[in-house]
Short mmCIF file of C-alpha atoms and ligand atoms in Angstrom, two decimals:
data_model
loop_
_atom_site.label_atom_id
_atom_site.label_comp_id
_atom_site.label_asym_id
_atom_site.label_seq_id
_atom_site.Cartn_x
_atom_site.Cartn_y
_atom_site.Cartn_z
CA MET K 857 -104.54 145.82 53.90
CA LYS K 858 -107.83 147.54 54.51
CA ILE K 859 -108.26 148.03 58.22
CA ALA K 860 -111.02 149.49 60.38
CA VAL K 861 -110.28 150.62 63.91
CA VAL K 862 -113.41 151.13 66.00
CA GLY K 863 -112.78 153.55 68.86
CA SER K 864 -110.61 156.67 68.71
CA GLY K 865 -109.34 156.81 72.29
CA TYR K 866 -105.66 156.50 73.25
CA VAL K 867 -105.37 152.97 71.87
CA GLY K 868 -107.58 153.29 68.81
CA LEU K 869 -106.13 156.55 67.59
CA VAL K 870 -102.52 155.46 68.01
CA ALA K 871 -103.22 152.08 66.38
CA ALA K 872 -105.04 153.72 63.44
CA ALA K 873 -102.24 156.24 62.83
CA CYS K 874 -99.53 153.59 63.16
CA PHE K 875 -101.28 151.08 60.86
CA ALA K 876 -101.44 153.88 58.27
CA GLU K 877 -97.77 154.65 58.92
CA ILE K 878 -96.76 151.06 58.09
CA GLY K 879 -98.64 151.15 54.82
CA HIS K 880 -102.26 150.12 55.41
CA ASN K 881 -105.48 151.90 54.43
CA VAL K 882 -107.22 152.70 57.68
CA ILE K 883 -110.66 153.98 58.62
CA CYS K 884 -111.05 154.95 62.24
CA ALA K 885 -114.66 154.99 63.46
CA ASP K 886 -116.09 156.56 66.58
CA ALA K 887 -119.67 157.38 67.54
CA ASP K 888 -118.52 160.68 69.08
CA VAL K 889 -119.42 163.19 66.36
CA GLN K 890 -117.48 166.07 67.95
CA LYS K 891 -114.33 164.02 68.20
CA ILE K 892 -114.49 162.82 64.62
CA THR K 893 -115.21 166.35 63.35
CA ALA K 894 -112.21 167.62 65.30
CA LEU K 895 -109.97 164.81 64.01
CA ASN K 896 -111.02 165.52 60.44
CA GLN K 897 -109.93 169.13 61.06
CA GLY K 898 -106.56 167.92 62.35
CA ILE K 899 -107.32 168.58 66.02
CA ILE K 900 -105.79 165.79 68.13
CA PRO K 901 -107.63 165.21 71.41
CA ILE K 902 -104.69 163.72 73.35
CA HIS K 903 -101.13 164.67 74.21
CA GLU K 904 -99.05 161.94 72.58
CA LYS K 905 -95.60 162.33 71.05
CA PHE K 906 -95.44 161.81 67.24
CA LEU K 907 -99.22 161.31 66.97
CA PRO K 908 -100.04 164.74 65.46
CA GLU K 909 -97.21 164.22 62.99
CA LEU K 910 -98.54 160.80 61.89
CA ILE K 911 -102.13 161.98 61.61
CA ARG K 912 -101.03 164.97 59.54
CA ARG K 913 -98.90 162.70 57.37
CA HIS K 914 -101.68 160.21 56.54
CA CYS K 915 -105.05 161.90 57.07
CA GLY K 916 -106.87 162.22 53.76
CA THR K 917 -104.68 159.61 52.06
CA ARG K 918 -104.25 156.34 53.95
CA LEU K 919 -106.16 157.42 57.07
CA SER K 920 -109.72 158.68 57.42
CA PHE K 921 -112.20 159.19 60.24
CA THR K 922 -115.90 158.42 60.30
CA THR K 923 -118.82 158.23 62.69
CA SER K 924 -120.22 155.21 60.82
CA THR K 925 -119.00 151.84 62.06
CA THR K 926 -120.96 150.27 59.21
CA ASP K 927 -119.01 152.21 56.55
CA ALA K 928 -115.72 151.36 58.23
CA VAL K 929 -116.58 147.66 58.50
CA ARG K 930 -117.84 147.38 54.93
CA ALA K 931 -114.65 148.92 53.57
CA SER K 932 -112.31 146.64 55.56
CA GLN K 933 -110.98 143.09 55.79
CA VAL K 934 -109.81 143.42 59.37
CA ILE K 935 -111.64 145.24 62.17
CA PHE K 936 -109.84 146.16 65.36
CA ILE K 937 -112.08 146.80 68.36
CA ALA K 938 -110.47 149.52 70.45
CA VAL K 939 -113.37 150.87 72.48
CA GLY K 940 -113.24 151.54 76.22
CA THR K 941 -113.65 148.79 78.80
CA PRO K 942 -114.06 150.92 81.95
CA SER K 943 -114.27 149.51 85.46
CA MET K 944 -117.66 148.89 86.97
CA GLU K 945 -118.40 149.21 90.66
CA ALA K 946 -117.01 145.82 91.70
CA GLY K 947 -113.89 146.16 89.54
CA ALA K 948 -115.14 144.04 86.62
CA ALA K 949 -114.63 145.46 83.11
CA ASP K 950 -117.73 146.91 81.49
CA LEU K 951 -117.88 145.14 78.13
CA SER K 952 -121.08 146.75 76.88
CA PHE K 953 -119.22 148.92 74.33
CA VAL K 954 -117.44 145.84 72.98
CA GLU K 955 -120.75 144.01 72.68
CA SER K 956 -122.35 146.92 70.91
CA VAL K 957 -119.50 147.06 68.36
CA ALA K 958 -119.78 143.28 67.83
CA ARG K 959 -123.47 143.77 67.02
CA ASP K 960 -122.70 146.63 64.61
CA ILE K 961 -120.07 144.54 62.83
CA ALA K 962 -122.45 141.57 62.51
CA ARG K 963 -125.08 143.80 60.91
CA SER K 964 -122.61 145.27 58.42
CA MET K 965 -121.04 142.10 57.01
CA ASN K 966 -120.28 142.06 53.27
CA GLY K 967 -117.60 139.35 53.07
CA PHE K 968 -115.09 137.65 55.36
CA LYS K 969 -113.89 139.78 58.31
CA LEU K 970 -111.19 139.17 60.85
CA VAL K 971 -112.44 140.81 64.06
CA VAL K 972 -109.59 141.63 66.43
CA GLU K 973 -109.82 142.64 70.09
CA LYS K 974 -107.35 145.43 70.82
CA SER K 975 -109.04 146.74 73.97
CA THR K 976 -108.02 145.09 77.25
CA VAL K 977 -110.62 142.43 77.89
CA PRO K 978 -111.01 139.45 80.22
CA VAL K 979 -110.38 135.91 79.10
CA TYR K 980 -113.31 134.43 77.13
CA THR K 981 -114.27 137.78 75.58
CA SER K 982 -113.43 136.46 72.10
CA GLU K 983 -116.05 133.74 72.66
CA TRP K 984 -118.60 136.35 73.74
CA ILE K 985 -117.92 138.47 70.65
CA ASN K 986 -118.31 135.36 68.54
CA ARG K 987 -121.63 134.60 70.15
CA ALA K 988 -122.91 138.20 69.91
CA MET K 989 -122.06 138.32 66.22
CA THR K 990 -123.74 135.00 65.51
CA LEU K 991 -126.86 136.07 67.40
CA ASN K 992 -126.95 139.21 65.28
CA GLY K 993 -126.95 137.38 62.01
CA ALA K 994 -123.30 136.83 61.05
CA SER K 995 -122.59 133.28 59.94
CA GLY K 996 -119.58 131.51 61.47
CA ALA K 997 -117.94 131.09 58.06
CA GLN K 998 -117.93 134.86 57.47
CA PHE K 999 -115.74 135.90 60.35
CA GLU K 1000 -113.18 134.92 62.94
CA VAL K 1001 -112.39 136.61 66.24
CA ALA K 1002 -108.76 137.08 67.28
CA SER K 1003 -106.99 138.86 70.11
CA ASN K 1004 -104.06 141.23 69.52
CA PRO K 1005 -103.44 143.02 72.83
CA GLU K 1006 -101.60 146.31 72.90
CA PHE K 1007 -98.68 147.11 75.19
CA LEU K 1008 -98.60 150.86 74.61
CA ARG K 1009 -97.62 153.26 77.34
CA GLU K 1010 -99.14 156.71 77.26
CA GLY K 1011 -96.50 159.23 76.28
CA THR K 1012 -94.49 156.70 74.24
CA ALA K 1013 -97.41 154.93 72.59
CA VAL K 1014 -96.34 155.61 69.01
CA THR K 1015 -92.80 154.28 69.45
CA ASP K 1016 -94.12 151.40 71.58
CA PHE K 1017 -96.37 150.48 68.63
CA LEU K 1018 -93.72 150.79 65.95
CA TYR K 1019 -90.82 149.32 67.93
CA PRO K 1020 -92.49 146.69 70.14
CA ASP K 1021 -90.76 143.89 72.06
CA ARG K 1022 -93.42 141.49 70.86
CA ILE K 1023 -96.59 141.24 68.82
CA VAL K 1024 -99.07 138.80 70.33
CA ALA K 1025 -101.44 137.21 67.84
CA GLY K 1026 -104.13 135.22 69.61
CA CYS K 1027 -105.68 133.39 66.67
CA ASN K 1028 -107.65 130.19 66.63
CA SER K 1029 -106.76 129.32 63.02
CA GLN K 1030 -103.72 129.50 60.73
CA PRO K 1031 -105.39 131.77 58.11
CA ALA K 1032 -106.20 134.31 60.86
CA ALA K 1033 -102.61 134.15 62.13
CA ALA K 1034 -101.34 134.66 58.59
CA MET K 1035 -103.50 137.80 58.21
CA MET K 1036 -102.19 139.12 61.50
CA ARG K 1037 -98.62 138.47 60.42
CA GLU K 1038 -99.26 140.28 57.14
CA ILE K 1039 -100.53 143.34 59.00
CA TYR K 1040 -97.36 143.60 61.06
CA GLU K 1041 -94.96 142.38 58.34
CA PRO K 1042 -93.23 145.79 57.86
CA LEU K 1043 -92.20 145.63 61.55
CA LEU K 1044 -91.46 141.89 61.60
CA ASN K 1045 -89.18 142.01 58.54
CA GLY K 1046 -87.71 145.36 59.56
CA SER K 1047 -88.61 147.10 56.26
CA TYR K 1048 -90.43 149.93 58.06
CA TYR K 1049 -87.25 150.81 59.92
CA GLU K 1050 -85.45 151.49 56.60
CA VAL K 1051 -88.16 153.84 55.29
CA PRO K 1052 -86.99 157.49 55.02
CA GLY K 1053 -88.95 159.57 57.53
CA ALA K 1054 -89.74 156.56 59.77
CA ILE K 1055 -90.41 157.54 63.36
CA PRO K 1056 -87.00 157.33 65.06
CA ARG K 1057 -86.07 154.19 66.98
CA PRO K 1058 -86.05 154.64 70.77
CA ALA K 1059 -82.77 153.80 72.49
CA ASP K 1060 -83.78 150.64 74.31
CA SER K 1061 -85.97 148.93 71.70
CA ALA K 1062 -85.61 145.36 70.41
CA PRO K 1063 -84.07 145.27 66.88
CA ILE K 1064 -86.99 143.17 65.54
CA PRO K 1065 -90.16 142.31 67.47
CA GLN K 1066 -90.98 138.71 68.38
CA PHE K 1067 -94.17 137.37 66.85
CA ILE K 1068 -95.93 135.32 69.49
CA GLN K 1069 -98.68 133.21 68.07
CA THR K 1070 -101.11 131.68 70.48
CA ASN K 1071 -104.84 131.11 70.83
CA ALA K 1072 -107.26 133.93 71.64
CA ARG K 1073 -107.74 132.99 75.30
CA SER K 1074 -104.01 132.88 75.95
CA ALA K 1075 -103.58 136.29 74.30
CA GLU K 1076 -106.31 137.74 76.51
CA LEU K 1077 -104.50 136.36 79.55
CA ILE K 1078 -101.13 137.67 78.33
CA LYS K 1079 -102.49 141.22 78.43
CA HIS K 1080 -104.00 141.03 81.92
CA ALA K 1081 -101.06 139.10 83.33
CA SER K 1082 -98.51 141.53 81.83
CA ASN K 1083 -100.15 144.57 83.40
CA ALA K 1084 -100.66 142.78 86.71
CA PHE K 1085 -97.01 141.70 86.75
CA LEU K 1086 -95.76 145.23 86.09
CA ALA K 1087 -98.06 146.59 88.79
CA MET K 1088 -96.72 143.92 91.14
CA LYS K 1089 -93.15 145.00 90.37
CA ILE K 1090 -94.04 148.58 91.29
CA SER K 1091 -95.77 147.56 94.52
CA PHE K 1092 -92.85 145.31 95.38
CA ILE K 1093 -90.31 148.10 95.05
CA ASN K 1094 -92.59 150.46 96.97
CA ALA K 1095 -92.82 147.94 99.81
CA VAL K 1096 -89.01 147.64 99.82
CA ALA K 1097 -88.83 151.47 99.82
CA ASN K 1098 -90.81 151.49 103.06
CA ILE K 1099 -88.30 149.11 104.63
CA CYS K 1100 -85.46 151.31 103.35
CA GLU K 1101 -86.94 154.27 105.21
CA MET K 1102 -87.13 152.22 108.39
CA VAL K 1103 -83.48 151.14 108.28
CA ASN K 1104 -81.97 154.24 106.64
CA ALA K 1105 -81.10 152.46 103.40
CA ASP K 1106 -81.42 154.07 99.96
CA ILE K 1107 -84.07 152.64 97.60
CA GLU K 1108 -82.29 154.03 94.54
CA GLY K 1109 -79.21 151.90 95.24
CA VAL K 1110 -81.34 148.93 96.28
CA SER K 1111 -83.38 149.21 93.08
CA ARG K 1112 -80.22 149.37 90.95
CA GLY K 1113 -78.84 146.37 92.79
CA ILE K 1114 -81.98 144.31 92.25
CA GLY K 1115 -82.58 145.41 88.66
CA ALA K 1116 -79.01 144.63 87.52
CA ASP K 1117 -79.95 140.96 87.70
CA SER K 1118 -81.06 140.26 84.13
CA ARG K 1119 -83.62 137.78 85.43
CA ILE K 1120 -85.35 140.66 87.22
CA GLY K 1121 -84.60 143.64 84.96
CA SER K 1122 -84.29 147.28 85.95
CA LYS K 1123 -87.53 148.61 84.41
CA PHE K 1124 -90.60 149.32 86.54
CA LEU K 1125 -88.55 149.34 89.73
CA ARG K 1126 -88.92 153.06 90.42
CA ALA K 1127 -90.35 153.68 93.85
CA GLY K 1128 -92.80 156.56 94.17
CA LEU K 1129 -96.44 157.35 94.82
CA GLY K 1130 -97.68 154.07 93.35
CA TYR K 1131 -99.14 153.33 89.97
CA GLY K 1132 -102.10 155.20 88.49
CA GLY K 1133 -103.57 155.71 85.05
CA SER K 1134 -106.38 154.14 83.12
CA CYS K 1135 -104.78 150.69 82.94
CA PHE K 1136 -102.97 149.24 85.95
CA PRO K 1137 -105.58 150.05 88.65
CA LYS K 1138 -108.43 148.85 86.42
CA ASP K 1139 -106.63 145.80 85.04
CA VAL K 1140 -105.27 144.49 88.34
CA ALA K 1141 -108.76 144.68 89.86
CA ALA K 1142 -110.33 143.08 86.78
CA PHE K 1143 -107.74 140.29 86.63
CA ARG K 1144 -108.31 139.59 90.33
CA LEU K 1145 -112.03 139.14 89.57
CA VAL K 1146 -111.48 137.13 86.41
CA ALA K 1147 -109.28 134.73 88.40
CA GLU K 1148 -111.94 134.45 91.08
CA GLU K 1149 -114.65 133.72 88.52
CA CYS K 1150 -112.44 131.01 87.05
CA GLY K 1151 -112.06 129.51 90.54
CA TYR K 1152 -108.63 130.89 91.55
CA ASP K 1153 -108.18 133.09 94.60
CA PHE K 1154 -105.42 135.48 93.45
CA GLN K 1155 -104.63 136.97 96.89
CA LEU K 1156 -101.29 138.31 95.67
CA LEU K 1157 -103.14 140.93 93.62
CA ASN K 1158 -105.01 142.14 96.72
CA GLU K 1159 -101.64 142.93 98.28
CA VAL K 1160 -100.47 144.66 95.11
CA MET K 1161 -103.52 146.95 95.30
CA ARG K 1162 -103.21 147.50 99.05
CA ILE K 1163 -99.52 148.48 98.87
CA ASN K 1164 -100.30 150.78 95.97
CA LEU K 1165 -102.96 152.76 97.83
CA ASP K 1166 -100.90 152.80 100.99
CA GLN K 1167 -98.11 154.55 99.11
CA ARG K 1168 -100.24 157.71 98.81
CA GLU K 1169 -101.09 157.54 102.49
CA ALA K 1170 -97.41 157.17 103.35
CA PHE K 1171 -96.63 160.31 101.35
CA LEU K 1172 -99.38 162.25 103.08
CA ARG K 1173 -97.93 161.13 106.43
CA LYS K 1174 -94.60 162.58 105.27
CA VAL K 1175 -96.28 165.88 104.44
CA ARG K 1176 -97.68 165.94 107.97
CA THR K 1177 -94.28 165.06 109.42
CA ALA K 1178 -92.69 167.92 107.53
CA LEU K 1179 -95.38 170.53 108.18
CA TRP K 1180 -96.92 169.39 111.45
CA THR K 1181 -100.44 170.78 111.02
CA LEU K 1182 -101.96 171.15 107.57
CA LYS K 1183 -104.93 173.46 108.06
CA GLY K 1184 -104.24 176.80 106.41
CA LYS K 1185 -100.88 175.74 104.94
CA ARG K 1186 -100.11 176.88 101.42
CA LEU K 1187 -98.60 174.15 99.24
CA ALA K 1188 -97.00 174.27 95.83
CA VAL K 1189 -97.87 171.14 93.85
CA LEU K 1190 -95.85 170.18 90.79
CA GLY K 1191 -97.61 167.52 88.73
CA LEU K 1192 -101.20 166.40 88.25
CA ALA K 1193 -100.90 163.79 85.48
CA PHE K 1194 -100.63 160.15 86.59
CA LYS K 1195 -97.09 160.11 85.18
CA GLY K 1196 -94.85 162.40 83.12
CA ASP K 1197 -95.29 163.00 79.37
CA THR K 1198 -99.07 162.68 79.40
CA ASP K 1199 -102.07 164.90 80.06
CA ASP K 1200 -104.03 161.97 81.48
CA ILE K 1201 -105.22 162.33 85.07
CA ARG K 1202 -107.26 159.14 85.33
CA GLU K 1203 -106.54 157.44 88.69
CA SER K 1204 -103.71 159.91 89.18
CA PRO K 1205 -102.03 159.60 92.60
CA ALA K 1206 -101.18 163.30 92.26
CA VAL K 1207 -104.83 164.34 91.95
CA ALA K 1208 -105.82 162.06 94.86
CA ILE K 1209 -103.15 163.70 97.03
CA VAL K 1210 -104.30 167.21 96.04
CA GLN K 1211 -107.88 166.27 96.95
CA ASP K 1212 -106.75 164.97 100.31
CA LEU K 1213 -104.79 168.16 101.03
CA LEU K 1214 -107.79 170.30 100.08
CA SER K 1215 -110.00 168.27 102.40
CA ARG K 1216 -107.55 169.14 105.20
CA GLU K 1217 -107.99 172.84 104.42
CA CYS K 1218 -104.63 173.42 102.77
CA SER K 1219 -104.49 175.84 99.90
CA VAL K 1220 -102.83 174.43 96.79
CA MET K 1221 -101.05 176.19 93.93
CA ALA K 1222 -100.82 173.53 91.23
CA TYR K 1223 -98.82 173.35 88.03
CA ASP K 1224 -98.54 170.63 85.37
CA PRO K 1225 -97.05 171.08 81.89
CA ALA K 1226 -99.94 169.25 80.13
CA ALA K 1227 -102.67 168.09 82.52
CA MET K 1228 -104.05 171.37 83.88
CA ASP K 1229 -106.97 171.72 81.49
CA ARG K 1230 -108.18 168.21 82.21
CA THR K 1231 -107.76 168.66 85.96
CA ARG K 1232 -109.46 172.05 85.91
CA ALA K 1233 -112.44 170.47 84.16
CA GLU K 1234 -112.75 167.91 86.97
CA LEU K 1235 -111.46 169.63 90.05
CA GLN K 1236 -112.47 173.10 91.14
CA HIS K 1237 -112.07 174.24 94.74
CA LYS K 1238 -111.92 177.63 96.40
CA ASN K 1239 -108.48 176.77 97.80
CA LEU K 1240 -107.04 175.41 94.56
CA SER K 1241 -105.32 177.65 92.02
CA TYR K 1242 -103.79 176.56 88.75
CA VAL K 1243 -100.65 178.48 87.86
CA ASP K 1244 -98.54 178.50 84.74
CA ASN K 1245 -95.08 177.61 86.02
CA PRO K 1246 -93.33 175.94 88.96
CA TYR K 1247 -91.92 179.20 90.31
CA THR K 1248 -95.28 180.91 90.65
CA ALA K 1249 -96.48 177.80 92.46
CA ALA K 1250 -93.51 177.95 94.85
CA SER K 1251 -93.89 181.63 95.59
CA GLY K 1252 -94.72 182.04 99.28
CA ALA K 1253 -95.52 178.33 99.72
CA ASP K 1254 -94.92 176.51 102.99
CA ALA K 1255 -93.57 173.54 101.04
CA LEU K 1256 -93.10 172.27 97.49
CA LEU K 1257 -94.54 168.86 96.55
CA ILE K 1258 -93.37 166.99 93.44
CA LEU K 1259 -96.09 164.51 92.45
CA THR K 1260 -95.43 163.64 88.79
CA ASP K 1261 -92.17 162.63 87.11
CA TRP K 1262 -92.03 165.31 84.42
CA GLU K 1263 -88.50 166.02 83.20
CA GLU K 1264 -89.19 169.73 83.73
CA PHE K 1265 -89.46 169.07 87.46
CA ALA K 1266 -86.08 167.33 87.58
CA THR K 1267 -84.29 170.42 86.31
CA LEU K 1268 -85.69 173.18 88.50
CA ASP K 1269 -83.58 176.21 89.39
CA LEU K 1270 -83.19 175.18 93.02
CA THR K 1271 -81.64 178.47 94.11
CA ARG K 1272 -84.70 180.27 92.82
CA ILE K 1273 -87.03 177.73 94.40
CA ARG K 1274 -85.27 178.17 97.75
CA SER K 1275 -85.63 181.94 97.56
CA LEU K 1276 -89.33 181.74 96.68
CA LEU K 1277 -90.45 179.22 99.28
CA ARG K 1278 -91.57 180.49 102.65
CA TYR K 1279 -89.97 177.45 104.27
CA PRO K 1280 -87.22 175.37 102.67
CA ILE K 1281 -89.20 172.16 102.39
CA VAL K 1282 -89.44 169.89 99.34
CA LEU K 1283 -91.42 166.64 99.38
CA ASP K 1284 -90.62 164.60 96.31
CA GLY K 1285 -92.93 161.67 95.59
CA ARG K 1286 -90.93 160.70 92.50
CA ASN K 1287 -87.30 160.78 93.71
CA LEU K 1288 -86.25 163.24 91.02
CA TYR K 1289 -83.32 164.67 93.00
CA MET K 1290 -80.23 163.55 94.84
CA PRO K 1291 -80.72 164.46 98.51
CA GLU K 1292 -77.22 166.03 98.55
CA ALA K 1293 -78.20 168.48 95.78
CA MET K 1294 -81.19 169.59 97.81
CA THR K 1295 -79.19 170.02 100.99
CA ALA K 1296 -76.55 171.97 99.08
CA HIS K 1297 -79.30 174.39 98.03
CA GLY K 1298 -80.50 174.83 101.58
CA LEU K 1299 -83.60 172.68 101.13
CA ASN K 1300 -84.96 170.08 103.53
CA TYR K 1301 -85.80 167.12 101.37
CA TYR K 1302 -88.25 164.25 101.85
CA SER K 1303 -88.39 161.58 99.18
CA VAL K 1304 -89.45 157.93 98.91
CA GLY K 1305 -87.35 155.10 100.32
CA ARG K 1306 -84.53 157.40 101.37
CA ALA K 1307 -83.74 159.16 104.61
CA ALA K 1308 -85.05 162.71 104.79
CA THR K 1309 -82.25 165.27 104.75
CA THR K 1310 -82.26 168.63 106.41
CA ALA K 1311 -80.19 171.55 105.25
CA GLN K 1312 -80.59 173.56 108.39
CA SER K 1313 -79.95 173.05 112.08
CA VAL K 1314 -77.65 170.04 111.70
CA ASN K 1315 -75.06 171.75 113.89
CA GLU K 1316 -77.48 173.10 116.40
CA PRO K 1317 -77.32 170.77 119.39
CA ALA K 1318 -80.72 171.71 120.82
CA LEU K 1319 -82.59 171.07 117.60
CA GLN K 1320 -80.51 167.99 116.98
CA SER K 1321 -81.64 166.38 120.19
CA LEU K 1322 -85.23 167.48 119.56
CA ALA K 1323 -85.08 165.94 116.12
CA HIS K 1324 -83.60 162.79 117.54
CA TYR K 1325 -86.40 162.61 120.07
CA SER K 1326 -88.99 163.25 117.42
CA ASN K 1327 -87.54 160.65 115.04
CA ASN K 1328 -87.52 158.02 117.69
CA PHE K 1329 -90.99 159.00 118.78
CA GLY K 1330 -92.20 158.52 115.21
CA ALA K 1331 -90.30 155.25 114.91
CA ALA K 1332 -91.67 153.96 118.19
CA MET K 1333 -95.19 154.82 117.05
CA ASN K 1334 -94.53 152.66 113.99
CA GLY K 1335 -93.21 149.78 116.09
CA VAL K 1336 -89.56 150.36 115.13
CA PRO K 1337 -86.93 150.35 117.92
CA PRO K 1338 -85.40 153.80 118.53
CA SER K 1339 -82.07 154.33 116.80
CA THR K 1340 -79.01 155.11 118.88
CA GLY K 1341 -77.44 157.47 116.35
CA GLY K 1342 -77.79 161.24 116.61
CA GLU K 1343 -78.54 162.01 112.98
CA ILE K 1344 -81.47 164.10 111.90
CA SER K 1345 -83.45 162.20 109.36
CA ALA K 1346 -87.14 162.68 109.48
CA THR K 1347 -88.20 165.98 110.98
CA THR K 1348 -88.10 169.55 109.87
CA TYR K 1349 -88.48 172.54 112.14
CA LEU K 1350 -90.31 175.57 110.98
C1 UGA U 744 -99.42 150.58 80.98
C2 UGA U 744 -98.43 149.51 80.47
O1 UGA U 744 -97.10 149.91 80.76
C3 UGA U 744 -98.58 149.31 78.98
O2 UGA U 744 -97.73 148.24 78.55
C4 UGA U 744 -100.04 148.94 78.68
O3 UGA U 744 -100.26 148.77 77.29
C5 UGA U 744 -100.96 150.04 79.19
O4 UGA U 744 -100.76 150.19 80.60
C6 UGA U 744 -102.37 149.62 78.90
O5 UGA U 744 -102.81 148.59 79.42
O6 UGA U 744 -103.00 150.22 78.03
P1 UGA U 744 -99.47 153.25 81.07
O7 UGA U 744 -100.65 153.08 81.98
O8 UGA U 744 -99.53 154.23 79.96
O9 UGA U 744 -99.08 151.83 80.40
O10 UGA U 744 -98.27 153.74 81.97
P2 UGA U 744 -96.95 153.11 82.61
O11 UGA U 744 -95.78 153.78 82.02
O12 UGA U 744 -96.96 151.65 82.59
O13 UGA U 744 -97.10 153.62 84.11
C7 UGA U 744 -98.21 153.21 84.92
C8 UGA U 744 -98.06 153.78 86.30
O14 UGA U 744 -97.00 153.15 87.00
C9 UGA U 744 -97.77 155.28 86.36
O15 UGA U 744 -98.53 155.86 87.39
C10 UGA U 744 -96.30 155.34 86.67
O16 UGA U 744 -95.94 156.53 87.34
C11 UGA U 744 -96.15 154.13 87.57
N1 UGA U 744 -94.78 153.58 87.60
C12 UGA U 744 -94.21 153.06 86.49
C13 UGA U 744 -94.09 153.58 88.81
O17 UGA U 744 -94.59 154.05 89.85
N2 UGA U 744 -92.83 153.04 88.84
C14 UGA U 744 -92.24 152.51 87.74
O18 UGA U 744 -91.09 152.04 87.85
C15 UGA U 744 -92.95 152.53 86.55
#
């Protein structure tokens, strides 16, 4: 089929490359001249596995880039709208880019077009697009608006696209649904998976995606509700992690125990610093507002957001517990991206924590395998240095903080880290290590939803009683009854 994708951000670019990969002729349009020039020269603006390979494979044959939405629309039967829908002040999605594309499409009509929302949009947006196109001269018989939400995670977006659990086609007519099915047919009948050179199947993917046909409004709700549900799962496990810390339980075991129930599922039950990124924070807030505008008070989502933000605060409290005062402390920070395998720092808990530490007059030596350029462009501070590996960051630091779940950070040479750090303190916001491994390497280890472990002073009676006092002091401050045991669990002595 002839497909136009308007917008060349994370979603648009991946969708365009993947549509070309499954056999369609695709024109990707974006008003950003620099970006399109770069793409035409093979320069890929984002860090996304398999994307450079796909663009190289199809650019100039089945895939092209243009700055003219009109040209793209005129050459295509189906137009996917994949422009940004950023958050406005009050949390509502800014749909002005979507409206502007709808106007451009209406003015470029030269035959029937199926206009498909790919961007995350609130319920009723398909109606608004319809209205904007009609007002700009397109006749109702010339087009139909459908919703085909994406469920792509940054870092695995290409395999998420090609090996999805489901394809949601929100179409208000059978012909539109049939076109949508035709677009995805190579995935639905499995023929793409037999093609030599197909992008390899990820381990946990469904053999064949489900095709879920519904109306446009339901599809719009499916997208918002899916992201809100996943965010809720993360906040739920983070809340349970807090209880684990209070009663000396282990969130990793608890999470395994909960997730083994197939009704619950083990994914998105990793406790940590809370969710970030360009989607969950924006979409939970937007869905909360959409519900309100429809007359439903979705209080549950307020709690999801509150728990999420509190998770960063809780981590910062741990840093203060471990280091006592922060002013003048030198901290090694591993991770700036909002999660591993991406260079995206939008709404990154790691960046928020770094900013907080800088505001408390710490000096920070930061390292991230992919997100340093983006962070450097946004965050400059006299006390912040960007370094090119974890060991330089750790050198002479008062503590090491792990803020992003990059695989590289889960396989550090701990002996070397111990020898480089000024004090043997590791604060891990992503639970990348077993506490025992840290203790065995002489490191005091603070993680999420697990008791802190200290490598030193366990056998020193004086420190032990001090630690016991301090633990119970901290617990009492939090309204928890003092424990009667003598174990050291939450304080480090410098
Ligand atoms: C998310 C959804 O997973 C995609 O299905 C959706 O298409 C996308 O938003 C979107 O709306 O465009 P993404 O934001 O790329 O994808 O990242 P996720 O892998 O979902 O992670 C989001 C955040 O949750 C990250 O900060 C991650 O560290 C955190 N997270 C994730 C946890 O804290 N615990 C978990 O168990 C899982």
